[in-house]
mmCIF file of C-alpha atoms in Angstrom:
data_model
loop_
_atom_site.group_PDB
_atom_site.id
_atom_site.type_symbol
_atom_site.label_atom_id
_atom_site.label_comp_id
_atom_site.label_asym_id
_atom_site.label_seq_id
_atom_site.Cartn_x
_atom_site.Cartn_y
_atom_site.Cartn_z
ATOM 1 C CA MET A 25 -27.954 -11.388 9.475
ATOM 2 C CA ALA A 26 -25.653 -10.491 12.358
ATOM 3 C CA THR A 27 -23.383 -13.369 11.393
ATOM 4 C CA LEU A 28 -23.384 -12.202 7.781
ATOM 5 C CA VAL A 29 -22.363 -8.701 8.781
ATOM 6 C CA LYS A 30 -19.591 -10.150 10.933
ATOM 7 C CA ASN A 31 -18.346 -12.241 8.008
ATOM 8 C CA ARG A 32 -18.352 -9.248 5.716
ATOM 9 C CA ILE A 33 -16.249 -7.235 8.102
ATOM 10 C CA GLU A 34 -13.878 -10.107 8.738
ATOM 11 C CA SER A 35 -13.282 -10.780 5.042
ATOM 12 C CA ILE A 36 -12.310 -7.143 4.506
ATOM 13 C CA ASP A 37 -10.140 -7.029 7.626
ATOM 14 C CA LEU A 38 -8.575 -10.349 6.647
ATOM 15 C CA LEU A 39 -7.419 -8.991 3.289
ATOM 16 C CA LYS A 40 -6.328 -5.722 4.868
ATOM 17 C CA GLY A 41 -4.293 -7.537 7.514
ATOM 18 C CA LEU A 42 -2.770 -9.888 4.954
ATOM 19 C CA VAL A 43 -1.473 -7.048 2.777
ATOM 20 C CA MET A 44 -0.161 -5.210 5.848
ATOM 21 C CA VAL A 45 1.896 -8.236 6.864
ATOM 22 C CA ILE A 46 3.173 -8.697 3.299
ATOM 23 C CA MET A 47 4.037 -4.989 3.085
ATOM 24 C CA ALA A 48 6.418 -5.392 6.034
ATOM 25 C CA LEU A 49 8.410 -7.932 4.012
ATOM 26 C CA ASP A 50 9.248 -5.293 1.412
ATOM 27 C CA HIS A 51 10.301 -2.789 4.050
ATOM 28 C CA VAL A 52 12.459 -5.354 5.823
ATOM 29 C CA ARG A 53 14.081 -6.217 2.500
ATOM 30 C CA GLU A 54 14.878 -2.552 1.892
ATOM 31 C CA TYR A 55 16.709 -2.267 5.203
ATOM 32 C CA PHE A 56 18.400 -5.664 5.353
ATOM 33 C CA HIS A 57 19.057 -7.256 1.966
ATOM 34 C CA ALA A 58 22.646 -7.073 0.726
ATOM 35 C CA SER A 59 21.736 -6.248 -2.891
ATOM 36 C CA ASN A 60 19.339 -3.439 -2.054
ATOM 37 C CA SER A 61 21.937 -0.725 -2.628
ATOM 38 C CA LEU A 62 23.285 -2.458 -5.757
ATOM 39 C CA PHE A 63 20.331 -3.131 -8.079
ATOM 40 C CA ASP A 64 16.561 -3.116 -8.407
ATOM 41 C CA PRO A 65 15.071 -6.499 -7.361
ATOM 42 C CA ALA A 66 12.780 -6.202 -10.395
ATOM 43 C CA ASP A 67 15.649 -5.718 -12.865
ATOM 44 C CA PRO A 68 15.282 -8.613 -15.361
ATOM 45 C CA GLU A 69 18.979 -8.512 -16.213
ATOM 46 C CA ARG A 70 20.336 -8.664 -12.660
ATOM 47 C CA SER A 71 17.676 -10.095 -10.343
ATOM 48 C CA TYR A 72 16.554 -13.699 -9.818
ATOM 49 C CA LEU A 73 13.137 -15.238 -9.246
ATOM 50 C CA PHE A 74 13.193 -15.640 -5.456
ATOM 51 C CA LEU A 75 14.321 -12.058 -4.946
ATOM 52 C CA PHE A 76 11.850 -10.797 -7.529
ATOM 53 C CA PHE A 77 9.003 -12.742 -5.906
ATOM 54 C CA THR A 78 9.911 -11.165 -2.558
ATOM 55 C CA ARG A 79 9.393 -7.795 -4.205
ATOM 56 C CA TRP A 80 6.486 -8.789 -6.498
ATOM 57 C CA ILE A 81 4.213 -10.135 -3.769
ATOM 58 C CA THR A 82 4.323 -6.728 -2.098
ATOM 59 C CA HIS A 83 2.979 -5.052 -5.264
ATOM 60 C CA PHE A 84 -0.473 -6.057 -4.078
ATOM 61 C CA CYS A 85 -0.297 -4.021 -0.884
ATOM 62 C CA ALA A 86 -0.748 -0.355 -1.852
ATOM 63 C CA PRO A 87 -3.578 -0.741 -4.399
ATOM 64 C CA THR A 88 -5.438 -3.262 -2.258
ATOM 65 C CA PHE A 89 -5.180 -1.119 0.850
ATOM 66 C CA SER A 90 -6.216 2.027 -1.037
ATOM 67 C CA PHE A 91 -9.230 0.191 -2.477
ATOM 68 C CA LEU A 92 -10.177 -1.181 0.948
ATOM 69 C CA ALA A 93 -9.816 2.284 2.500
ATOM 70 C CA GLY A 94 -12.480 3.502 0.087
ATOM 71 C CA LEU A 95 -14.655 0.498 0.857
ATOM 72 C CA SER A 96 -14.250 1.158 4.586
ATOM 73 C CA ALA A 97 -15.218 4.802 4.022
ATOM 74 C CA TYR A 98 -18.477 3.607 2.508
ATOM 75 C CA MET A 99 -19.075 1.379 5.534
ATOM 76 C CA ALA A 100 -18.389 4.295 7.876
ATOM 77 C CA GLY A 101 -20.816 6.440 5.879
ATOM 78 C CA LYS A 102 -23.680 4.064 6.654
ATOM 79 C CA LYS A 103 -23.638 5.483 10.191
ATOM 80 C CA LYS A 104 -23.243 9.118 9.115
ATOM 81 C CA THR A 105 -24.924 11.677 6.935
ATOM 82 C CA LYS A 106 -23.191 12.590 3.683
ATOM 83 C CA ASN A 107 -21.938 15.833 5.185
ATOM 84 C CA GLU A 108 -20.671 14.097 8.312
ATOM 85 C CA LEU A 109 -18.786 11.538 6.217
ATOM 86 C CA SER A 110 -17.292 14.302 4.078
ATOM 87 C CA VAL A 111 -16.024 16.157 7.149
ATOM 88 C CA PHE A 112 -14.637 12.915 8.583
ATOM 89 C CA LEU A 113 -12.779 12.078 5.358
ATOM 90 C CA LEU A 114 -11.432 15.605 5.061
ATOM 91 C CA SER A 115 -10.148 15.730 8.625
ATOM 92 C CA ARG A 116 -8.752 12.201 8.492
ATOM 93 C CA GLY A 117 -7.029 12.932 5.190
ATOM 94 C CA LEU A 118 -5.403 16.106 6.496
ATOM 95 C CA TRP A 119 -4.266 14.202 9.577
ATOM 96 C CA LEU A 120 -2.639 11.486 7.452
ATOM 97 C CA VAL A 121 -0.819 14.031 5.273
ATOM 98 C CA PHE A 122 0.487 15.751 8.411
ATOM 99 C CA LEU A 123 1.687 12.439 9.861
ATOM 100 C CA GLU A 124 3.353 11.487 6.568
ATOM 101 C CA VAL A 125 5.608 14.543 6.528
ATOM 102 C CA THR A 126 6.394 14.307 10.260
ATOM 103 C CA ILE A 127 6.132 11.001 12.118
ATOM 104 C CA VAL A 128 6.382 8.725 9.064
ATOM 105 C CA ASN A 129 9.202 10.666 7.410
ATOM 106 C CA PHE A 130 11.202 10.529 10.615
ATOM 107 C CA ALA A 131 10.651 6.760 10.814
ATOM 108 C CA TRP A 132 12.270 6.320 7.388
ATOM 109 C CA TYR A 133 15.248 8.618 7.843
ATOM 110 C CA PHE A 134 15.758 9.344 11.567
ATOM 111 C CA ASP A 135 16.790 12.810 10.376
ATOM 112 C CA PHE A 136 15.946 15.606 12.819
ATOM 113 C CA SER A 137 16.704 18.179 10.115
ATOM 114 C CA TYR A 138 14.036 16.753 7.765
ATOM 115 C CA ARG A 139 16.265 17.334 4.760
ATOM 116 C CA THR A 140 14.188 14.941 2.653
ATOM 117 C CA VAL A 141 10.399 15.122 2.670
ATOM 118 C CA SER A 142 8.944 11.984 1.105
ATOM 119 C CA LEU A 143 5.350 11.835 -0.075
ATOM 120 C CA LEU A 144 4.650 8.115 -0.059
ATOM 121 C CA VAL A 145 1.702 5.827 0.553
ATOM 122 C CA ILE A 146 0.299 7.602 3.637
ATOM 123 C CA TRP A 147 0.353 10.909 1.772
ATOM 124 C CA SER A 148 -1.461 9.206 -1.108
ATOM 125 C CA LEU A 149 -4.115 7.788 1.207
ATOM 126 C CA GLY A 150 -4.546 11.134 2.956
ATOM 127 C CA MET A 151 -4.905 13.174 -0.232
ATOM 128 C CA SER A 152 -7.208 10.560 -1.739
ATOM 129 C CA MET A 153 -9.437 10.851 1.337
ATOM 130 C CA ILE A 154 -9.464 14.640 1.019
ATOM 131 C CA LEU A 155 -10.591 14.365 -2.604
ATOM 132 C CA LEU A 156 -13.017 11.545 -1.787
ATOM 133 C CA ALA A 157 -14.689 13.944 0.661
ATOM 134 C CA GLY A 158 -15.994 15.761 -2.432
ATOM 135 C CA LEU A 159 -16.357 12.779 -4.752
ATOM 136 C CA ILE A 160 -18.907 11.075 -2.484
ATOM 137 C CA TYR A 161 -21.467 13.666 -3.628
ATOM 138 C CA LEU A 162 -21.310 12.382 -7.206
ATOM 139 C CA PRO A 163 -24.119 10.063 -8.323
ATOM 140 C CA LYS A 164 -22.975 6.446 -8.251
ATOM 141 C CA ASN A 165 -22.702 6.159 -12.038
ATOM 142 C CA GLY A 166 -20.818 9.449 -12.194
ATOM 143 C CA LEU A 167 -18.372 8.179 -9.595
ATOM 144 C CA LEU A 168 -17.820 4.964 -11.548
ATOM 145 C CA ILE A 169 -17.196 6.926 -14.764
ATOM 146 C CA PHE A 170 -14.675 9.126 -12.936
ATOM 147 C CA CYS A 171 -12.815 6.087 -11.571
ATOM 148 C CA CYS A 172 -12.745 4.211 -14.870
ATOM 149 C CA THR A 173 -11.628 7.307 -16.803
ATOM 150 C CA LEU A 174 -8.624 7.875 -14.542
ATOM 151 C CA ILE A 175 -7.649 4.222 -14.195
ATOM 152 C CA LEU A 176 -8.112 3.299 -17.853
ATOM 153 C CA GLY A 177 -6.904 6.550 -19.396
ATOM 154 C CA HIS A 178 -4.116 7.941 -17.243
ATOM 155 C CA ASN A 179 -1.381 6.100 -19.154
ATOM 156 C CA LEU A 180 -2.034 8.511 -22.017
ATOM 157 C CA LEU A 181 -0.163 10.994 -19.812
ATOM 158 C CA ASP A 182 2.972 8.864 -19.468
ATOM 159 C CA ASN A 183 4.971 10.957 -21.920
ATOM 160 C CA VAL A 184 3.846 14.276 -20.480
ATOM 161 C CA HIS A 185 6.610 15.691 -18.287
ATOM 162 C CA VAL A 186 6.300 19.204 -16.929
ATOM 163 C CA GLN A 187 8.964 20.612 -14.639
ATOM 164 C CA ASN A 188 6.812 21.879 -11.814
ATOM 165 C CA LEU A 189 5.620 20.703 -8.425
ATOM 166 C CA PHE A 190 1.933 20.563 -9.313
ATOM 167 C CA TRP A 191 2.388 18.130 -12.209
ATOM 168 C CA SER A 192 4.720 15.948 -10.176
ATOM 169 C CA LEU A 193 2.123 15.718 -7.422
ATOM 170 C CA LEU A 194 -0.433 14.644 -10.001
ATOM 171 C CA HIS A 195 1.338 12.162 -12.266
ATOM 172 C CA ASP A 196 5.126 12.219 -12.322
ATOM 173 C CA GLN A 197 7.316 10.587 -9.679
ATOM 174 C CA LYS A 198 10.201 12.958 -9.033
ATOM 175 C CA MET A 199 12.810 14.226 -6.598
ATOM 176 C CA LEU A 200 12.552 18.013 -6.342
ATOM 177 C CA GLN A 201 14.955 20.434 -4.692
ATOM 178 C CA LEU A 202 12.838 22.790 -2.602
ATOM 179 C CA THR A 203 15.627 24.757 -0.943
ATOM 180 C CA GLU A 204 19.400 24.489 -0.727
ATOM 181 C CA HIS A 205 19.117 21.958 2.098
ATOM 182 C CA THR A 206 15.646 20.441 1.575
ATOM 183 C CA SER A 207 14.408 18.104 -1.147
ATOM 184 C CA MET A 208 11.037 16.491 -1.754
ATOM 185 C CA PHE A 209 10.565 12.984 -3.104
ATOM 186 C CA ILE A 210 7.133 12.486 -4.675
ATOM 187 C CA GLY A 211 6.816 8.718 -4.692
ATOM 188 C CA TYR A 212 3.044 8.394 -5.036
ATOM 189 C CA PRO A 213 1.547 10.930 -7.488
ATOM 190 C CA LEU A 214 -2.189 11.231 -6.978
ATOM 191 C CA ILE A 215 -3.341 9.965 -10.372
ATOM 192 C CA PRO A 216 -4.697 7.299 -10.382
ATOM 193 C CA TRP A 217 -4.498 6.523 -6.631
ATOM 194 C CA VAL A 218 -7.497 8.731 -5.864
ATOM 195 C CA ALA A 219 -9.535 6.725 -8.398
ATOM 196 C CA VAL A 220 -8.514 3.440 -6.756
ATOM 197 C CA MET A 221 -9.839 4.630 -3.386
ATOM 198 C CA ALA A 222 -12.988 6.066 -4.975
ATOM 199 C CA LEU A 223 -13.537 2.746 -6.753
ATOM 200 C CA GLY A 224 -13.425 1.029 -3.368
ATOM 201 C CA TYR A 225 -16.044 3.478 -2.125
ATOM 202 C CA TYR A 226 -18.231 2.655 -5.139
ATOM 203 C CA PHE A 227 -18.005 -1.080 -4.465
ATOM 204 C CA GLY A 228 -19.004 -0.570 -0.844
ATOM 205 C CA ARG A 229 -22.615 -0.721 -2.025
ATOM 206 C CA PHE A 230 -22.037 -4.378 -2.902
ATOM 207 C CA TYR A 231 -22.020 -5.020 0.853
ATOM 208 C CA GLU A 232 -25.510 -3.613 1.341
ATOM 209 C CA ASN A 233 -28.257 -5.988 2.472
ATOM 210 C CA GLY A 234 -29.629 -6.112 -1.076
ATOM 211 C CA PHE A 235 -26.569 -8.061 -2.182
ATOM 212 C CA THR A 236 -26.477 -11.645 -1.014
ATOM 213 C CA PRO A 237 -23.064 -13.256 -0.448
ATOM 214 C CA GLU A 238 -23.718 -15.488 -3.464
ATOM 215 C CA LYS A 239 -24.464 -12.543 -5.718
ATOM 216 C CA ARG A 240 -21.470 -10.609 -4.444
ATOM 217 C CA LYS A 241 -19.233 -13.637 -4.953
ATOM 218 C CA LYS A 242 -20.428 -14.001 -8.547
ATOM 219 C CA TYR A 243 -19.836 -10.328 -9.387
ATOM 220 C CA PHE A 244 -16.426 -10.160 -7.700
ATOM 221 C CA ASN A 245 -15.226 -13.384 -9.305
ATOM 222 C CA TRP A 246 -16.150 -12.137 -12.758
ATOM 223 C CA ILE A 247 -14.523 -8.742 -12.174
ATOM 224 C CA GLY A 248 -11.364 -10.433 -10.898
ATOM 225 C CA ILE A 249 -11.166 -12.904 -13.800
ATOM 226 C CA ILE A 250 -11.818 -10.245 -16.451
ATOM 227 C CA SER A 251 -9.194 -7.947 -14.883
ATOM 228 C CA ILE A 252 -6.511 -10.638 -14.884
ATOM 229 C CA VAL A 253 -7.336 -11.801 -18.439
ATOM 230 C CA LEU A 254 -7.189 -8.200 -19.656
ATOM 231 C CA PHE A 255 -3.842 -7.781 -17.911
ATOM 232 C CA LEU A 256 -2.460 -10.900 -19.607
ATOM 233 C CA VAL A 257 -3.676 -9.857 -23.063
ATOM 234 C CA LEU A 258 -2.403 -6.282 -22.819
ATOM 235 C CA ARG A 259 0.899 -7.370 -21.317
ATOM 236 C CA LEU A 260 1.553 -9.983 -24.016
ATOM 237 C CA THR A 261 0.692 -7.593 -26.832
ATOM 238 C CA ASN A 262 2.166 -4.390 -25.337
ATOM 239 C CA LEU A 263 -0.788 -2.555 -26.898
ATOM 240 C CA TYR A 264 -1.485 -0.132 -24.070
ATOM 241 C CA GLY A 265 -1.495 0.348 -20.352
ATOM 242 C CA ASP A 266 2.109 0.535 -19.204
ATOM 243 C CA SER A 267 5.095 2.793 -19.765
ATOM 244 C CA LYS A 268 7.437 -0.161 -19.224
ATOM 245 C CA PRO A 269 6.580 -2.744 -21.927
ATOM 246 C CA PHE A 270 7.172 -6.456 -21.563
ATOM 247 C CA LYS A 271 10.472 -7.511 -23.140
ATOM 248 C CA ASN A 272 11.539 -10.994 -24.179
ATOM 249 C CA TYR A 273 15.034 -11.715 -22.854
ATOM 250 C CA GLY A 274 15.325 -15.258 -24.146
ATOM 251 C CA ASN A 275 15.388 -16.957 -20.727
ATOM 252 C CA LEU A 276 12.497 -17.907 -18.498
ATOM 253 C CA SER A 277 13.623 -16.120 -15.343
ATOM 254 C CA SER A 278 14.207 -12.730 -16.979
ATOM 255 C CA ASP A 279 11.064 -13.052 -19.096
ATOM 256 C CA LEU A 280 8.895 -13.737 -16.034
ATOM 257 C CA ILE A 281 10.419 -10.823 -14.157
ATOM 258 C CA SER A 282 9.808 -8.475 -17.083
ATOM 259 C CA PHE A 283 6.262 -9.757 -17.632
ATOM 260 C CA PHE A 284 5.071 -9.492 -14.038
ATOM 261 C CA ASN A 285 6.651 -6.149 -13.251
ATOM 262 C CA PRO A 286 4.370 -3.402 -14.600
ATOM 263 C CA SER A 287 4.997 0.193 -13.545
ATOM 264 C CA LYS A 288 4.051 1.161 -10.002
ATOM 265 C CA TYR A 289 5.060 4.851 -9.874
ATOM 266 C CA PRO A 290 2.427 5.894 -10.812
ATOM 267 C CA PRO A 291 0.539 2.586 -10.947
ATOM 268 C CA SER A 292 -0.200 1.727 -14.559
ATOM 269 C CA LEU A 293 -3.456 0.280 -15.812
ATOM 270 C CA LEU A 294 -1.752 -3.125 -16.017
ATOM 271 C CA TYR A 295 -0.465 -2.822 -12.449
ATOM 272 C CA ILE A 296 -3.969 -2.081 -11.201
ATOM 273 C CA LEU A 297 -5.554 -4.875 -13.253
ATOM 274 C CA MET A 298 -3.002 -7.386 -11.941
ATOM 275 C CA THR A 299 -3.310 -6.408 -8.281
ATOM 276 C CA LEU A 300 -6.979 -5.485 -7.893
ATOM 277 C CA GLY A 301 -7.960 -8.469 -10.011
ATOM 278 C CA VAL A 302 -6.474 -10.728 -7.351
ATOM 279 C CA ALA A 303 -8.032 -8.599 -4.586
ATOM 280 C CA PHE A 304 -11.513 -9.060 -6.073
ATOM 281 C CA LEU A 305 -10.997 -12.818 -6.291
ATOM 282 C CA PHE A 306 -9.864 -12.913 -2.669
ATOM 283 C CA LEU A 307 -12.856 -10.891 -1.462
ATOM 284 C CA ALA A 308 -15.179 -13.095 -3.488
ATOM 285 C CA ASN A 309 -13.977 -16.308 -1.910
ATOM 286 C CA SER A 310 -12.946 -15.425 1.641
ATOM 287 C CA GLU A 311 -16.167 -14.459 3.424
ATOM 288 C CA GLN A 312 -16.674 -17.859 4.978
ATOM 289 C CA LEU A 313 -13.070 -18.366 6.087
ATOM 290 C CA LYS A 314 -12.604 -18.810 9.813
ATOM 291 C CA GLY A 315 -10.027 -20.107 12.270
ATOM 292 C CA ARG A 316 -6.855 -19.056 14.016
ATOM 293 C CA ILE A 317 -5.016 -17.989 10.880
ATOM 294 C CA VAL A 318 -7.910 -15.730 9.885
ATOM 295 C CA ALA A 319 -8.039 -14.277 13.398
ATOM 296 C CA PHE A 320 -4.284 -13.676 13.282
ATOM 297 C CA PHE A 321 -4.394 -11.579 10.113
ATOM 298 C CA THR A 322 -7.631 -9.762 10.945
ATOM 299 C CA THR A 323 -5.966 -8.487 14.122
ATOM 300 C CA PHE A 324 -3.565 -6.463 11.972
ATOM 301 C CA GLY A 325 -6.362 -5.502 9.588
ATOM 302 C CA ARG A 326 -8.341 -3.847 12.376
ATOM 303 C CA VAL A 327 -5.453 -1.618 13.480
ATOM 304 C CA PRO A 328 -3.639 -0.877 10.199
ATOM 305 C CA PHE A 329 -2.250 2.596 10.873
ATOM 306 C CA PHE A 330 -1.128 1.750 14.396
ATOM 307 C CA TYR A 331 0.652 -1.288 12.918
ATOM 308 C CA TYR A 332 2.132 0.786 10.080
ATOM 309 C CA ILE A 333 3.799 3.334 12.364
ATOM 310 C CA LEU A 334 5.124 0.691 14.762
ATOM 311 C CA HIS A 335 6.569 -1.537 12.046
ATOM 312 C CA LEU A 336 8.535 1.311 10.426
ATOM 313 C CA TYR A 337 10.225 2.339 13.667
ATOM 314 C CA LEU A 338 10.922 -1.256 14.683
ATOM 315 C CA ILE A 339 12.461 -2.135 11.309
ATOM 316 C CA HIS A 340 14.749 0.891 11.395
ATOM 317 C CA LEU A 341 15.820 0.267 14.989
ATOM 318 C CA ILE A 342 16.483 -3.433 14.345
ATOM 319 C CA ALA A 343 18.503 -2.505 11.255
ATOM 320 C CA MET A 344 20.647 -0.203 13.389
ATOM 321 C CA LEU A 345 21.245 -3.085 15.805
ATOM 322 C CA PHE A 346 22.235 -5.404 12.947
ATOM 323 C CA ALA A 347 24.543 -2.758 11.520
ATOM 324 C CA GLN A 348 26.276 -2.463 14.888
ATOM 325 C CA LEU A 349 26.629 -6.226 15.282
ATOM 326 C CA SER A 350 27.979 -6.609 11.742
ATOM 327 C CA GLY A 351 30.690 -4.010 12.289
ATOM 328 C CA ILE A 352 29.264 -1.283 10.039
ATOM 329 C CA GLY A 353 28.167 0.796 13.030
ATOM 330 C CA TRP A 354 24.684 1.820 14.053
ATOM 331 C CA GLN A 355 25.392 5.443 13.131
ATOM 332 C CA LYS A 356 25.431 4.491 9.436
ATOM 333 C CA LEU A 357 21.768 3.504 9.685
ATOM 334 C CA ILE A 358 20.730 6.982 10.784
ATOM 335 C CA LEU A 359 20.145 8.149 7.266
ATOM 336 C CA SER A 360 19.696 11.445 5.499
ATOM 337 C CA THR A 361 18.492 9.560 2.426
ATOM 338 C CA TRP A 362 16.823 6.197 1.863
ATOM 339 C CA ILE A 363 19.095 3.295 2.629
ATOM 340 C CA ASN A 364 19.467 2.122 -0.977
ATOM 341 C CA PHE A 365 20.585 5.607 -2.073
ATOM 342 C CA ASP A 366 23.190 6.130 0.645
ATOM 343 C CA PRO A 367 26.822 5.448 -0.306
ATOM 344 C CA ASN A 368 27.780 5.308 3.389
ATOM 345 C CA VAL A 369 26.159 1.891 3.810
ATOM 346 C CA LYS A 370 27.814 0.095 0.905
ATOM 347 C CA GLY A 371 28.812 -3.358 2.106
ATOM 348 C CA TYR A 372 25.989 -3.561 4.652
ATOM 349 C CA GLY A 373 23.304 -6.196 4.211
ATOM 350 C CA PHE A 374 22.370 -9.856 4.517
ATOM 351 C CA ASN A 375 20.986 -12.674 2.405
ATOM 352 C CA LEU A 376 17.283 -13.336 1.857
ATOM 353 C CA LEU A 377 17.147 -15.965 4.597
ATOM 354 C CA VAL A 378 18.004 -13.275 7.152
ATOM 355 C CA VAL A 379 15.438 -10.950 5.562
ATOM 356 C CA TYR A 380 12.682 -13.534 6.008
ATOM 357 C CA LEU A 381 13.766 -14.397 9.567
ATOM 358 C CA VAL A 382 13.711 -10.711 10.536
ATOM 359 C CA TRP A 383 10.292 -10.388 8.914
ATOM 360 C CA PHE A 384 8.909 -13.350 10.885
ATOM 361 C CA GLY A 385 10.398 -11.959 14.086
ATOM 362 C CA LEU A 386 8.973 -8.510 13.418
ATOM 363 C CA ILE A 387 5.445 -9.841 12.895
ATOM 364 C CA ALA A 388 5.768 -11.984 16.029
ATOM 365 C CA MET A 389 6.704 -8.884 18.043
ATOM 366 C CA LEU A 390 3.913 -6.769 16.575
ATOM 367 C CA TYR A 391 1.094 -9.272 16.995
ATOM 368 C CA PRO A 392 0.565 -9.054 20.794
ATOM 369 C CA ILE A 393 0.875 -5.256 20.686
ATOM 370 C CA CYS A 394 -1.676 -4.956 17.884
ATOM 371 C CA LYS A 395 -3.973 -7.445 19.613
ATOM 372 C CA TRP A 396 -3.857 -5.355 22.781
ATOM 373 C CA TYR A 397 -4.588 -2.154 20.865
ATOM 374 C CA ASP A 398 -7.442 -3.789 18.945
ATOM 375 C CA ARG A 399 -8.996 -4.895 22.233
ATOM 376 C CA TYR A 400 -8.513 -1.396 23.641
ATOM 377 C CA LYS A 401 -10.304 0.112 20.633
ATOM 378 C CA GLN A 402 -13.185 -2.316 20.965
ATOM 379 C CA ASP A 403 -13.537 -1.560 24.675
ATOM 380 C CA HIS A 404 -13.378 2.226 24.221
ATOM 381 C CA LYS A 405 -15.527 2.995 21.199
ATOM 382 C CA GLU A 406 -16.644 6.191 22.888
ATOM 383 C CA LYS A 407 -13.164 7.678 22.350
ATOM 384 C CA TRP A 408 -13.575 9.466 18.993
ATOM 385 C CA TRP A 409 -9.857 10.069 18.544
ATOM 386 C CA LEU A 410 -9.160 6.341 18.231
ATOM 387 C CA SER A 411 -10.629 6.442 14.726
ATOM 388 C CA TYR A 412 -7.659 8.590 13.669
ATOM 389 C CA LEU A 413 -5.146 5.945 14.761
#
């Protein structure tokens, strides 16, 4: 049974590490690709398949990581009482929200004045944990009903637009002007992200001793297949589930881009079906994977937040170096707004080959650091504060 437990943990960390590495590709693209300030890589009329794939593969990161965060919360709760887990989730969530508006925001903009406060994926994870601290008291069927209601039904709210902060935080991506000099970008409204994390918590019970690996594999495979089939049917018919319907452009490249680009902000039902469907299939079929490649990715999966902070600062610093070497000047990469919104950096950027080379180099730099930190965590489990990093 000890081996089984080890495999369970490794399969979760493997998927977590894989999506963390893929996530870095999207962030590198945003700081290095020449077209980033010109058009959306998912624009069917202007993009091309290789660029779109570079963006599309990273769609799997946020929902998968949010789901796995909920699953990990369930695992952590096996060693705690319900009240202890609730306090842990509440404190961890508040900590993540604080870091989002301070350390993470500074990593994106390098702006000491904090003129733009962005509520992005770390804010979403933090707030979802805060809400999960209460949701864990629901009976398991009640929790599942809550998750399915939000995930399946939230697209009914797509045409509801209310000009206030509260609604934007819930379900409407928006840039708000808080003061004369300060704006807030709400990139990850809470609905349905909180349900994605809570769904992960619900599925944590599938890793209890009562579920054999064979039984878990069967359930997860069926859930994954049904999710993807439902995505395909709804996407082809445009019946429901996305505010951005599939459009036939008359050429294969544009049609594929339109088809596989459901709405992410907030994540539509189709977006969640597409991404979590693949995540379930991966979890179903990865428990027995071993070897150096698995060990490589699980290293990142065991220290995700440490990796996340480091990779943002490294990407921004490397971009400043590239800007200096290319003649634009490193000062242009100290931004008051996101790089693709800043007119001062027009003309900066490189082709996709450079983007991928920078990405490979970034991961190569991060691996030994993350491996050291993972070993430090394992050797110092008595240090409670490590669980917050």
